Structure formats: C-alpha cells, structure tokens
Amino acid sequence: MLIHSASQLLTLAGGPQRGQALGTLGIIEDGAVLIRDGKIADVGRSSDLRATWPDEPALDAGGRVVLPGFVDPHTHAIWAGDRAAEFEMKLAGVSYLEILAQGGGIISTVRATRRASIEALQAQTRPRLRRMFAHGTTTVEIKTGYGLQTSTELRLLKAILQLDQLEPLDIVPTFLGAHAIAPEYKERPQEYVQLIVHTMLPLLRAWWETHAPGRPLPFVDVFCETGAFTLEQSRQILETARKLGFPLKIHADEFDNIGGAALAAELGAASADHLVKTSAADIAALARSETVAVGLPGTPFGLAECAYTPAQAIISADGYLALASDCNPGTAWNESMQFIIALACRYMKITPAQAIAAATINAAHALRLADRIGSLEIGKQADLLILDIPDYRHLGYRFGGNLVHTVIKKGRVYPVHKLLADETWN
Ligand code: NIG
Ligand code: FE
C-alpha cells in the first residue's frame, strides 16, 4: 500500500533525540510512505514514490499530516473502580499524599482491584485502550501496581498480556509491585520491601518463563517518593530486579526530590518518570546517561498543581525528553497523547515539534523500542497516523478533541470514524 499526498510527512528519522536535537521532525512535503507486510518499505516524495510503485494500491492522505503513531511509555491503565470522590477532596484542598497516608488514593484502587476478576479488569480496561488507539496511541506501556500482593500483581500481568493479544495496539508490560506499601504492611514497610525482593521478583522471573516464553522480560518500576518507597528501598528493589535481568524504570521526584532520578541513571534504567522536583544535579546525572526523562504533564494538570517537569533544563543539560499520559484513576485519567502534547507545549514550554518527537521516537526509546517504532524509516513497523490537519503545529495548538483521521497499525488501516461507529468498540 502506498500512502501519498501528505501535506507534511514527519519521518522523525535518525534515532532518539537528545538535548537541542529534540524536535527534528524530518519533514517531507507532499510525502508518501510505502507499506509492505506491516513494515515500512519506502519513504519519500509522492511524485517519486508513485513513479517507482505505479501499481501499488494507493491511500490518498488528501493533504493531511502523516506521522508515526504515538508511543505512550507510562500508564497505569489497568485498574478497577474510580476515584471521583477523591477528586472533589483534592479540589477542596486535601493533598494527594495526605489522601494516600489516610489509606485512600492508590490503596483505595488496590481494594477494588483485588476484588475484581481478570474478566472484570479486562472489561474495564478495554475501553481505555480503545480510546487511546482512536486518539493515535499505537504502543502503550501498562504497569501493574494495584495488587500489592503476589496473586493480584500476577493477575494484572496476565490480564495485560491477554489484552495485548486482543487489542490492535501493542502493549509493553511493567511490574510495579512497588507502587505503594501494601496495606497489610503499613506499620512494617521494610517487610513489604523484603517480600518484593525475596518473593515477588524471583517468582515473577520464573512465572514469565511459563506465561510469556520468548517474550522480553517486563520492566520493573518503583514509586520512589515520600510516603511510598525511600531511596534505599528503591535501590534494593531495583538492584535485585537488575540482577534478575529485568530492565528498569522509576517514578521519581513527583512531589519531593529524594534522589530517584540519579539512582535511575546510576542503575542504567530505561527511564525516570515525573521529574517535577528534580534537582539540577540529578538532571545533570540523567543527562549523562542513556536514561530517558519522561514528563507526565497530565499529572500536575490532573491534580491542579502548578509545577511541571522542567523540560528546558533537561534539554539544556543534553538529556533525552519523552512524554507520557500516566493514565491512572488517581491523578490523570486521560487517554489522549494529543492532550499531553497540548499541555507540554504550554506548561513544559516546549514547541509542538519537540513535543511530537518526545511522544514518538523518544517515547519509543523510553521503552527501548526505538529500533522498531517511533519513526517512519525503512524496515520499521508500519504504525502511523493520518491527522486531519494541514500543518503539524495544529498538534499542541488545538486541544480537547481528536485530530486523528486514520490509524495505521502494522500496516492495517483503521479509519477513526469506523472505530467510533463500531458498537463493540466502547
Ligand atoms: O504516576 N505516582 C504514582 N502513581 C501514579 C498515580 C497512581 C494513583 O494515584 O492511582 C502516578 O501519578
Ligand atoms: Fe505513574
């Protein structure tokens, strides 16, 4: 199939973009892309590609913008129940960490999730994934973390792996048994850390061999934060995970600067995420590493807070910046990377071009998948979007709706109006 007549074809070619290189879109005007067997087989000007491939079935992009599918490298998209009542408490001035300390917050979602069957969890998650897909996310990371006990954490992982089979988007799993101190261990948190280190992680390693043979190991993530896991506990968990061969991620500096970002850099984590309160020294440590800094602007927005990830500091330090939705029931129930781009432009003070690179090739790097997805280059997976806009800057500039006209996933074409008309879709 030859997709042609894109007003602008954003290739994002050349690999992950560090520092000032962020925002290199690789624009081809009147662009075209050839897709064969679910992969990209050629990229160039429409006139050239139509001359080279005259008999290829054509899809006319009609002067719209074509770019790689969005990669959302940080979500908690699988959970049961909701926290609408807590939203009102937060608006009335009770803080996120206060609610967590009172046994609400993450723990309230844990109570609902532990009670939910795998079928119920999947039924509640599927509409979220479909909204993500219809809004242009073609690969999404999903974390466990609302079980905080071995059985439920593994049930969540199993549900995630099955959803990956059932849904058109690709799902990358992350084990977040260290999302909060399990309620049973409230008074003896170190024992919960020991449970993760001595039982959950080794068990997960063995479980993976039988439940996902041949599939790369999931990421292991820790919520390194005041009221969750200390820096020392985070180190213990991540070092154990690393020894077992798991790739790493971390939640760092969402509310307090306790050193998680530097730990991520030291341990070679794929990404350090949130980074709202990160010190200049920790930003410098990240920037010297391959660890991607992932900004989640939906989270301060969702919490009605004013501080956002300091994107310009990360860029000046020469770090990798990516964006993600953090889709979760407590701080940011939002499935749209388009909205994340709009927030990032305004509150993280980056340009639409920088935000687009952060939501595609750099987001792919945060999942260590930049060799397969995140750009339109020969040999890569054919995951792309046709946006109903004439110029890429409409991304960011416009917000609150859906600019996606067509999603193409592994070469399969999904017009958005058809997705939305499908009654089984929602
Ligand atoms: O990334 N910070 C920790 N985890 C989520 C929130 C999860 C929740 O509140 O349920 C986050 O913001
Ligand atoms: Fe998160």
Short mmCIF file of C-alpha atoms and ligand atoms in Angstrom, two decimals:
data_model
loop_
_atom_site.label_atom_id
_atom_site.label_comp_id
_atom_site.label_asym_id
_atom_site.label_seq_id
_atom_site.Cartn_x
_atom_site.Cartn_y
_atom_site.Cartn_z
CA MET A 1 0.00 0.00 0.00
CA LEU A 2 1.22 3.47 -0.89
CA ILE A 3 0.05 6.34 1.30
CA HIS A 4 0.62 9.52 -0.68
CA SER A 5 -0.14 13.24 -0.79
CA ALA A 6 0.62 14.01 2.83
CA SER A 7 0.99 17.78 3.20
CA GLN A 8 3.80 17.01 5.62
CA LEU A 9 5.19 13.55 6.29
CA LEU A 10 7.01 13.67 9.62
CA THR A 11 9.61 10.91 9.49
CA LEU A 12 11.36 11.55 12.83
CA ALA A 13 14.25 9.71 11.20
CA GLY A 14 17.68 9.40 12.77
CA GLY A 15 17.06 7.83 16.17
CA PRO A 16 16.28 9.18 19.64
CA GLN A 17 16.82 12.93 20.01
CA ARG A 18 19.00 14.28 22.80
CA GLY A 19 19.08 17.86 24.07
CA GLN A 20 18.86 20.54 21.39
CA ALA A 21 18.27 17.90 18.70
CA LEU A 22 14.77 17.41 20.14
CA GLY A 23 12.18 18.42 17.59
CA THR A 24 13.97 17.23 14.45
CA LEU A 25 10.90 16.12 12.54
CA GLY A 26 12.47 15.15 9.20
CA ILE A 27 9.62 16.69 7.23
CA ILE A 28 8.94 15.58 3.67
CA GLU A 29 6.49 17.90 1.94
CA ASP A 30 3.96 16.17 -0.29
CA GLY A 31 5.25 12.98 1.29
CA ALA A 32 4.49 9.32 0.73
CA VAL A 33 5.19 6.06 2.50
CA LEU A 34 5.13 2.53 1.11
CA ILE A 35 3.96 -0.27 3.39
CA ARG A 36 4.65 -3.96 2.77
CA ASP A 37 3.90 -6.83 5.18
CA GLY A 38 3.19 -4.49 8.06
CA LYS A 39 6.51 -2.69 7.67
CA ILE A 40 7.70 0.49 6.06
CA ALA A 41 9.27 -0.30 2.72
CA ASP A 42 9.95 3.17 1.30
CA VAL A 43 9.60 6.83 2.25
CA GLY A 44 9.88 9.91 0.03
CA ARG A 45 8.08 12.47 -2.11
CA SER A 46 4.71 11.46 -3.52
CA SER A 47 5.79 12.08 -7.10
CA ASP A 48 8.89 9.89 -6.73
CA LEU A 49 7.18 7.01 -4.93
CA ARG A 50 4.17 6.99 -7.27
CA ALA A 51 6.54 6.78 -10.22
CA THR A 52 8.55 3.97 -8.62
CA TRP A 53 5.50 1.97 -7.45
CA PRO A 54 2.84 2.70 -10.12
CA ASP A 55 0.77 -0.46 -9.50
CA GLU A 56 0.66 -0.21 -5.72
CA PRO A 57 -2.83 0.14 -4.13
CA ALA A 58 -2.99 3.78 -3.05
CA LEU A 59 -4.33 5.53 0.02
CA ASP A 60 -4.66 9.26 -0.58
CA ALA A 61 -3.80 11.21 2.57
CA GLY A 62 -5.54 14.18 0.95
CA GLY A 63 -3.14 16.89 2.07
CA ARG A 64 -3.23 15.81 5.71
CA VAL A 65 -0.28 15.36 8.05
CA VAL A 66 1.20 11.86 8.39
CA LEU A 67 3.45 10.92 11.32
CA PRO A 68 4.44 7.90 13.42
CA GLY A 69 1.83 6.55 15.85
CA PHE A 70 2.16 7.92 19.36
CA VAL A 71 4.01 5.82 21.90
CA ASP A 72 2.71 6.24 25.45
CA PRO A 73 5.52 4.93 27.67
CA HIS A 74 3.95 5.35 31.12
CA THR A 75 0.42 4.35 32.10
CA HIS A 76 -1.40 2.60 34.91
CA ALA A 77 -4.27 1.79 32.54
CA ILE A 78 -5.44 -1.39 34.27
CA TRP A 79 -7.46 -0.87 37.44
CA ALA A 80 -10.94 -1.41 38.89
CA GLY A 81 -13.31 1.27 40.16
CA ASP A 82 -12.74 5.02 40.16
CA ARG A 83 -11.75 7.84 42.49
CA ALA A 84 -14.22 10.56 41.53
CA ALA A 85 -14.93 11.29 45.21
CA GLU A 86 -11.22 11.91 45.86
CA PHE A 87 -11.13 14.40 43.03
CA GLU A 88 -13.57 16.54 44.99
CA MET A 89 -11.48 16.16 48.16
CA LYS A 90 -8.41 17.34 46.25
CA LEU A 91 -10.27 20.34 44.89
CA ALA A 92 -11.23 21.15 48.49
CA GLY A 93 -7.54 21.27 49.38
CA VAL A 94 -6.59 17.78 50.66
CA SER A 95 -3.29 16.76 49.06
CA TYR A 96 -2.58 13.57 47.10
CA LEU A 97 -0.04 12.33 49.66
CA GLU A 98 -2.42 13.12 52.56
CA ILE A 99 -5.13 11.00 50.95
CA LEU A 100 -2.61 8.19 50.42
CA ALA A 101 -1.44 8.39 54.07
CA GLN A 102 -5.09 8.09 55.21
CA GLY A 103 -5.45 4.77 53.38
CA GLY A 104 -7.13 6.23 50.29
CA GLY A 105 -5.54 7.05 46.95
CA ILE A 106 -3.64 4.13 45.43
CA ILE A 107 -4.82 1.92 48.32
CA SER A 108 -8.47 2.57 47.54
CA THR A 109 -7.91 1.42 43.95
CA VAL A 110 -5.98 -1.57 45.34
CA ARG A 111 -9.05 -2.63 47.36
CA ALA A 112 -11.27 -2.51 44.25
CA THR A 113 -8.67 -4.22 42.05
CA ARG A 114 -8.05 -7.11 44.44
CA ARG A 115 -11.78 -7.88 44.38
CA ALA A 116 -12.00 -7.78 40.57
CA SER A 117 -11.77 -10.90 38.40
CA ILE A 118 -9.45 -10.97 35.41
CA GLU A 119 -12.53 -10.66 33.17
CA ALA A 120 -13.77 -7.60 35.07
CA LEU A 121 -10.34 -5.98 34.90
CA GLN A 122 -10.13 -6.54 31.17
CA ALA A 123 -13.68 -5.31 30.59
CA GLN A 124 -12.86 -2.06 32.40
CA THR A 125 -9.51 -1.62 30.67
CA ARG A 126 -10.52 -2.32 27.07
CA PRO A 127 -12.49 0.91 26.54
CA ARG A 128 -9.49 2.87 27.83
CA LEU A 129 -7.19 1.14 25.35
CA ARG A 130 -9.63 1.77 22.53
CA ARG A 131 -9.86 5.45 23.35
CA MET A 132 -6.05 5.53 23.35
CA PHE A 133 -5.94 3.82 19.96
CA ALA A 134 -8.59 6.07 18.43
CA HIS A 135 -6.56 9.05 19.70
CA GLY A 136 -3.44 7.78 17.97
CA THR A 137 -1.54 5.71 20.52
CA THR A 138 -0.20 2.64 18.73
CA THR A 139 2.07 1.34 21.52
CA VAL A 140 1.35 1.71 25.22
CA GLU A 141 3.17 0.68 28.36
CA ILE A 142 0.93 -0.57 31.17
CA LYS A 143 2.01 -1.06 34.76
CA THR A 144 0.65 -3.40 37.39
CA GLY A 145 0.66 -1.90 40.87
CA TYR A 146 -2.91 -2.03 42.12
CA GLY A 147 -2.48 -5.52 43.56
CA LEU A 148 0.41 -5.12 46.02
CA GLN A 149 0.15 -8.83 46.72
CA THR A 150 1.69 -11.58 44.61
CA SER A 151 -1.55 -13.14 43.35
CA THR A 152 -3.19 -9.89 42.21
CA GLU A 153 0.02 -8.48 40.72
CA LEU A 154 0.35 -11.64 38.60
CA ARG A 155 -3.35 -11.49 37.68
CA LEU A 156 -2.79 -7.95 36.43
CA LEU A 157 0.20 -9.05 34.38
CA LYS A 158 -1.76 -11.92 32.90
CA ALA A 159 -4.60 -9.55 32.02
CA ILE A 160 -2.12 -7.16 30.38
CA LEU A 161 -0.57 -9.94 28.28
CA GLN A 162 -4.00 -11.12 27.13
CA LEU A 163 -5.10 -7.57 26.27
CA ASP A 164 -2.00 -7.30 24.12
CA GLN A 165 -3.32 -10.26 22.11
CA LEU A 166 -6.89 -8.93 21.94
CA GLU A 167 -6.34 -5.28 21.09
CA PRO A 168 -4.74 -3.78 17.99
CA LEU A 169 -2.27 -1.62 19.90
CA ASP A 170 0.96 -3.10 21.23
CA ILE A 171 1.25 -3.30 25.00
CA VAL A 172 4.54 -3.24 26.89
CA PRO A 173 4.17 -4.60 30.44
CA THR A 174 5.78 -3.23 33.60
CA PHE A 175 5.76 -4.81 37.06
CA LEU A 176 5.05 -2.16 39.70
CA GLY A 177 4.61 -4.26 42.85
CA ALA A 178 6.42 -1.33 44.50
CA HIS A 179 3.66 1.21 43.78
CA ALA A 180 2.77 1.73 47.46
CA ILE A 181 3.35 -0.08 50.73
CA ALA A 182 0.69 -2.83 50.81
CA PRO A 183 -1.94 -2.01 53.46
CA GLU A 184 -1.09 -5.19 55.44
CA TYR A 185 2.47 -3.88 55.84
CA LYS A 186 1.61 -0.28 56.70
CA GLU A 187 3.41 -0.44 60.06
CA ARG A 188 6.35 -2.54 58.80
CA PRO A 189 7.15 -1.26 55.30
CA GLN A 190 10.57 -2.87 55.19
CA GLU A 191 8.88 -6.27 55.35
CA TYR A 192 6.93 -5.43 52.22
CA VAL A 193 10.20 -4.49 50.53
CA GLN A 194 11.62 -7.87 51.57
CA LEU A 195 8.54 -9.58 50.12
CA ILE A 196 9.12 -7.87 46.78
CA VAL A 197 12.83 -8.62 46.77
CA HIS A 198 12.81 -12.19 48.07
CA THR A 199 9.47 -13.49 46.78
CA MET A 200 7.76 -11.40 44.12
CA LEU A 201 10.68 -10.68 41.82
CA PRO A 202 12.17 -14.22 41.76
CA LEU A 203 8.66 -15.65 41.33
CA LEU A 204 7.94 -13.22 38.52
CA ARG A 205 11.14 -14.29 36.77
CA ALA A 206 10.03 -17.95 36.85
CA TRP A 207 6.38 -17.10 36.06
CA TRP A 208 7.48 -15.22 32.96
CA GLU A 209 9.24 -18.27 31.51
CA THR A 210 5.98 -20.23 31.53
CA HIS A 211 3.45 -17.46 30.82
CA ALA A 212 5.34 -15.41 28.27
CA PRO A 213 8.06 -17.66 26.89
CA GLY A 214 10.33 -15.92 24.43
CA ARG A 215 8.90 -12.51 25.22
CA PRO A 216 11.34 -9.89 26.57
CA LEU A 217 11.15 -9.50 30.35
CA PRO A 218 8.83 -6.77 31.65
CA PHE A 219 10.18 -3.57 33.14
CA VAL A 220 10.37 -3.32 36.92
CA ASP A 221 9.37 0.08 38.29
CA VAL A 222 9.32 1.66 41.80
CA PHE A 223 7.42 4.69 43.14
CA CYS A 224 10.41 6.35 44.84
CA GLU A 225 8.71 9.08 46.86
CA THR A 226 7.95 10.39 50.33
CA GLY A 227 5.11 8.21 51.61
CA ALA A 228 5.89 5.40 49.16
CA PHE A 229 9.41 3.86 48.85
CA THR A 230 12.56 5.52 50.21
CA LEU A 231 15.66 5.91 48.09
CA GLU A 232 17.31 2.98 49.92
CA GLN A 233 14.28 0.74 49.45
CA SER A 234 14.05 1.73 45.80
CA ARG A 235 17.71 0.86 45.36
CA GLN A 236 17.20 -2.53 46.99
CA ILE A 237 14.27 -3.38 44.72
CA LEU A 238 15.83 -2.09 41.51
CA GLU A 239 19.23 -3.69 42.17
CA THR A 240 17.55 -7.04 42.78
CA ALA A 241 15.49 -6.64 39.62
CA ARG A 242 18.58 -5.76 37.64
CA LYS A 243 20.44 -8.84 38.90
CA LEU A 244 17.49 -10.97 37.75
CA GLY A 245 17.78 -9.41 34.28
CA PHE A 246 14.76 -7.08 34.31
CA PRO A 247 15.01 -3.70 32.57
CA LEU A 248 14.24 -0.83 34.94
CA LYS A 249 12.08 2.27 35.30
CA ILE A 250 11.43 4.60 38.21
CA HIS A 251 8.83 7.12 39.40
CA ALA A 252 10.99 9.92 40.75
CA ASP A 253 10.52 13.41 42.17
CA GLU A 254 6.77 13.71 41.59
CA PHE A 255 6.31 15.53 44.91
CA ASP A 256 9.75 15.58 46.61
CA ASN A 257 13.35 15.40 45.42
CA ILE A 258 14.67 12.28 47.15
CA GLY A 259 17.25 11.15 44.61
CA GLY A 260 15.39 8.65 42.43
CA ALA A 261 16.49 10.22 39.16
CA ALA A 262 20.20 9.89 39.94
CA LEU A 263 19.58 6.31 41.06
CA ALA A 264 17.91 5.55 37.72
CA ALA A 265 20.90 6.96 35.85
CA GLU A 266 23.33 5.01 38.03
CA LEU A 267 21.50 1.72 37.50
CA GLY A 268 21.02 2.22 33.77
CA ALA A 269 17.22 2.42 33.93
CA ALA A 270 15.45 2.92 30.61
CA SER A 271 13.62 5.92 32.02
CA ALA A 272 12.99 8.11 35.05
CA ASP A 273 9.48 9.48 35.08
CA HIS A 274 7.62 12.50 36.54
CA LEU A 275 10.73 14.58 37.47
CA VAL A 276 8.83 17.62 38.67
CA LYS A 277 11.01 18.39 41.69
CA THR A 278 14.29 17.07 40.28
CA SER A 279 17.43 18.99 41.35
CA ALA A 280 19.88 20.42 38.84
CA ALA A 281 22.46 17.84 39.93
CA ASP A 282 20.03 14.98 39.31
CA ILE A 283 19.11 16.40 35.90
CA ALA A 284 22.80 16.53 35.06
CA ALA A 285 23.20 12.90 36.15
CA LEU A 286 20.30 11.84 33.94
CA ALA A 287 21.65 13.80 31.01
CA ARG A 288 25.00 12.00 31.23
CA SER A 289 23.21 8.65 30.92
CA GLU A 290 21.00 6.79 28.43
CA THR A 291 18.07 7.09 30.85
CA VAL A 292 15.17 8.95 29.26
CA ALA A 293 13.45 11.69 31.28
CA VAL A 294 9.70 11.18 30.92
CA GLY A 295 7.46 14.18 31.59
CA LEU A 296 3.84 13.49 32.55
CA PRO A 297 2.08 16.86 32.30
CA GLY A 298 -1.35 15.25 32.69
CA THR A 299 -0.46 14.60 36.32
CA PRO A 300 0.09 18.13 37.70
CA PHE A 301 -2.79 19.22 35.48
CA GLY A 302 -5.00 16.45 36.89
CA LEU A 303 -4.00 17.40 40.44
CA ALA A 304 -4.45 21.12 39.73
CA GLU A 305 -0.83 21.77 40.70
CA CYS A 306 1.39 24.42 39.19
CA ALA A 307 4.78 22.73 38.89
CA TYR A 308 5.64 20.76 35.74
CA THR A 309 8.68 18.82 34.54
CA PRO A 310 11.40 21.39 33.68
CA ALA A 311 11.79 20.42 30.06
CA GLN A 312 14.12 23.26 29.14
CA ALA A 313 16.56 22.31 31.90
CA ILE A 314 16.58 18.71 30.65
CA ILE A 315 17.11 19.87 27.07
CA SER A 316 19.92 22.32 28.01
CA ALA A 317 21.64 19.57 30.01
CA ASP A 318 21.52 17.41 26.82
CA GLY A 319 19.13 14.79 28.19
CA TYR A 320 16.52 12.73 26.39
CA LEU A 321 12.99 14.02 26.98
CA ALA A 322 9.86 11.92 26.35
CA LEU A 323 6.17 12.41 27.16
CA ALA A 324 3.55 10.02 28.50
CA SER A 325 -0.04 10.17 29.73
CA ASP A 326 0.37 8.45 33.14
CA CYS A 327 -3.26 7.37 32.56
CA ASN A 328 -4.45 6.32 36.03
CA PRO A 329 -7.54 6.75 38.23
CA GLY A 330 -5.91 8.97 40.86
CA THR A 331 -4.02 11.76 39.18
CA ALA A 332 -4.59 11.67 35.43
CA TRP A 333 -7.42 9.76 33.81
CA ASN A 334 -6.70 10.80 30.26
CA GLU A 335 -6.15 8.52 27.29
CA SER A 336 -5.05 11.11 24.72
CA MET A 337 -1.42 11.83 23.85
CA GLN A 338 -2.72 14.77 21.81
CA PHE A 339 -3.86 16.39 25.04
CA ILE A 340 -0.49 15.59 26.64
CA ILE A 341 1.23 17.39 23.74
CA ALA A 342 -1.04 20.40 24.21
CA LEU A 343 -0.21 20.51 27.94
CA ALA A 344 3.53 20.03 27.32
CA CYS A 345 3.64 22.97 24.92
CA ARG A 346 2.00 25.27 27.44
CA TYR A 347 3.33 24.12 30.80
CA MET A 348 6.62 22.41 29.96
CA LYS A 349 7.34 25.22 27.48
CA ILE A 350 8.31 23.12 24.51
CA THR A 351 7.37 23.57 20.86
CA PRO A 352 4.92 21.32 19.01
CA ALA A 353 7.88 19.83 17.11
CA GLN A 354 9.69 19.00 20.36
CA ALA A 355 6.52 17.55 21.90
CA ILE A 356 5.91 15.38 18.83
CA ALA A 357 9.45 13.95 18.98
CA ALA A 358 9.02 13.39 22.72
CA ALA A 359 5.77 11.48 22.09
CA THR A 360 7.14 9.29 19.27
CA ILE A 361 10.83 8.44 18.83
CA ASN A 362 11.92 9.43 22.35
CA ALA A 363 8.91 7.72 23.91
CA ALA A 364 9.93 4.60 21.98
CA HIS A 365 13.43 4.97 23.43
CA ALA A 366 11.92 5.13 26.95
CA LEU A 367 10.65 1.61 26.19
CA ARG A 368 13.91 0.63 24.47
CA LEU A 369 11.95 0.08 21.25
CA ALA A 370 13.35 2.91 19.14
CA ASP A 371 14.82 0.41 16.69
CA ARG A 372 11.30 -0.82 15.79
CA ILE A 373 8.82 2.03 16.32
CA GLY A 374 8.64 5.80 16.79
CA SER A 375 9.72 6.93 13.32
CA LEU A 376 8.90 6.37 9.66
CA GLU A 377 12.02 4.70 8.31
CA ILE A 378 12.53 1.73 6.05
CA GLY A 379 12.27 -1.56 7.95
CA LYS A 380 10.32 -0.19 10.87
CA GLN A 381 6.86 -1.31 11.91
CA ALA A 382 4.15 0.46 9.90
CA ASP A 383 2.50 2.27 12.82
CA LEU A 384 1.36 5.67 11.62
CA LEU A 385 -1.34 8.28 11.80
CA ILE A 386 -3.10 10.44 9.29
CA LEU A 387 -4.16 13.60 11.11
CA ASP A 388 -6.95 15.79 9.86
CA ILE A 389 -4.76 18.90 9.90
CA PRO A 390 -2.75 20.70 7.21
CA ASP A 391 0.26 21.57 9.38
CA TYR A 392 1.85 19.64 12.25
CA ARG A 393 1.68 22.65 14.57
CA HIS A 394 -2.06 22.14 14.91
CA LEU A 395 -0.96 19.39 17.32
CA GLY A 396 -0.49 21.26 20.55
CA TYR A 397 -2.24 24.36 19.27
CA ARG A 398 -5.62 22.63 19.24
CA PHE A 399 -6.78 20.55 22.18
CA GLY A 400 -9.74 18.76 23.68
CA GLY A 401 -10.82 16.95 20.53
CA ASN A 402 -9.40 14.25 18.33
CA LEU A 403 -7.36 15.21 15.27
CA VAL A 404 -6.75 11.62 14.15
CA HIS A 405 -8.35 10.74 10.83
CA THR A 406 -6.88 7.23 10.36
CA VAL A 407 -4.72 4.96 12.47
CA ILE A 408 -2.49 2.50 10.62
CA LYS A 409 -1.21 -0.27 12.85
CA LYS A 410 1.25 -2.84 11.48
CA GLY A 411 0.02 -1.85 8.03
CA ARG A 412 -3.68 -2.33 8.86
CA VAL A 413 -5.90 0.65 8.22
CA TYR A 414 -8.38 1.81 10.92
CA PRO A 415 -10.35 4.93 9.91
CA VAL A 416 -11.34 6.65 13.14
CA HIS A 417 -14.95 7.26 12.08
CA LYS A 418 -15.31 3.50 11.64
CA LEU A 419 -13.76 2.78 15.04
CA LEU A 420 -16.19 5.15 16.69
CA ALA A 421 -19.19 3.76 14.80
CA ASP A 422 -18.37 0.21 15.93
CA GLU A 423 -20.68 -0.52 18.85
CA THR A 424 -18.38 -3.17 20.27
CA TRP A 425 -15.62 -0.57 20.37
CA ASN A 426 -16.76 1.24 23.52
O1 NIG B 1 2.15 8.10 38.42
N1 NIG B 1 2.64 8.26 41.43
C1 NIG B 1 2.28 7.12 41.47
N2 NIG B 1 1.46 6.56 40.61
C2 NIG B 1 0.55 7.24 39.80
C3 NIG B 1 -0.69 7.58 40.50
C4 NIG B 1 -1.43 6.36 40.77
C5 NIG B 1 -2.69 6.56 41.54
O2 NIG B 1 -2.85 7.57 42.23
O3 NIG B 1 -3.52 5.65 41.46
C6 NIG B 1 1.24 8.41 39.14
O4 NIG B 1 0.83 9.56 39.27
FE FE B 2 2.79 6.78 37.23
#
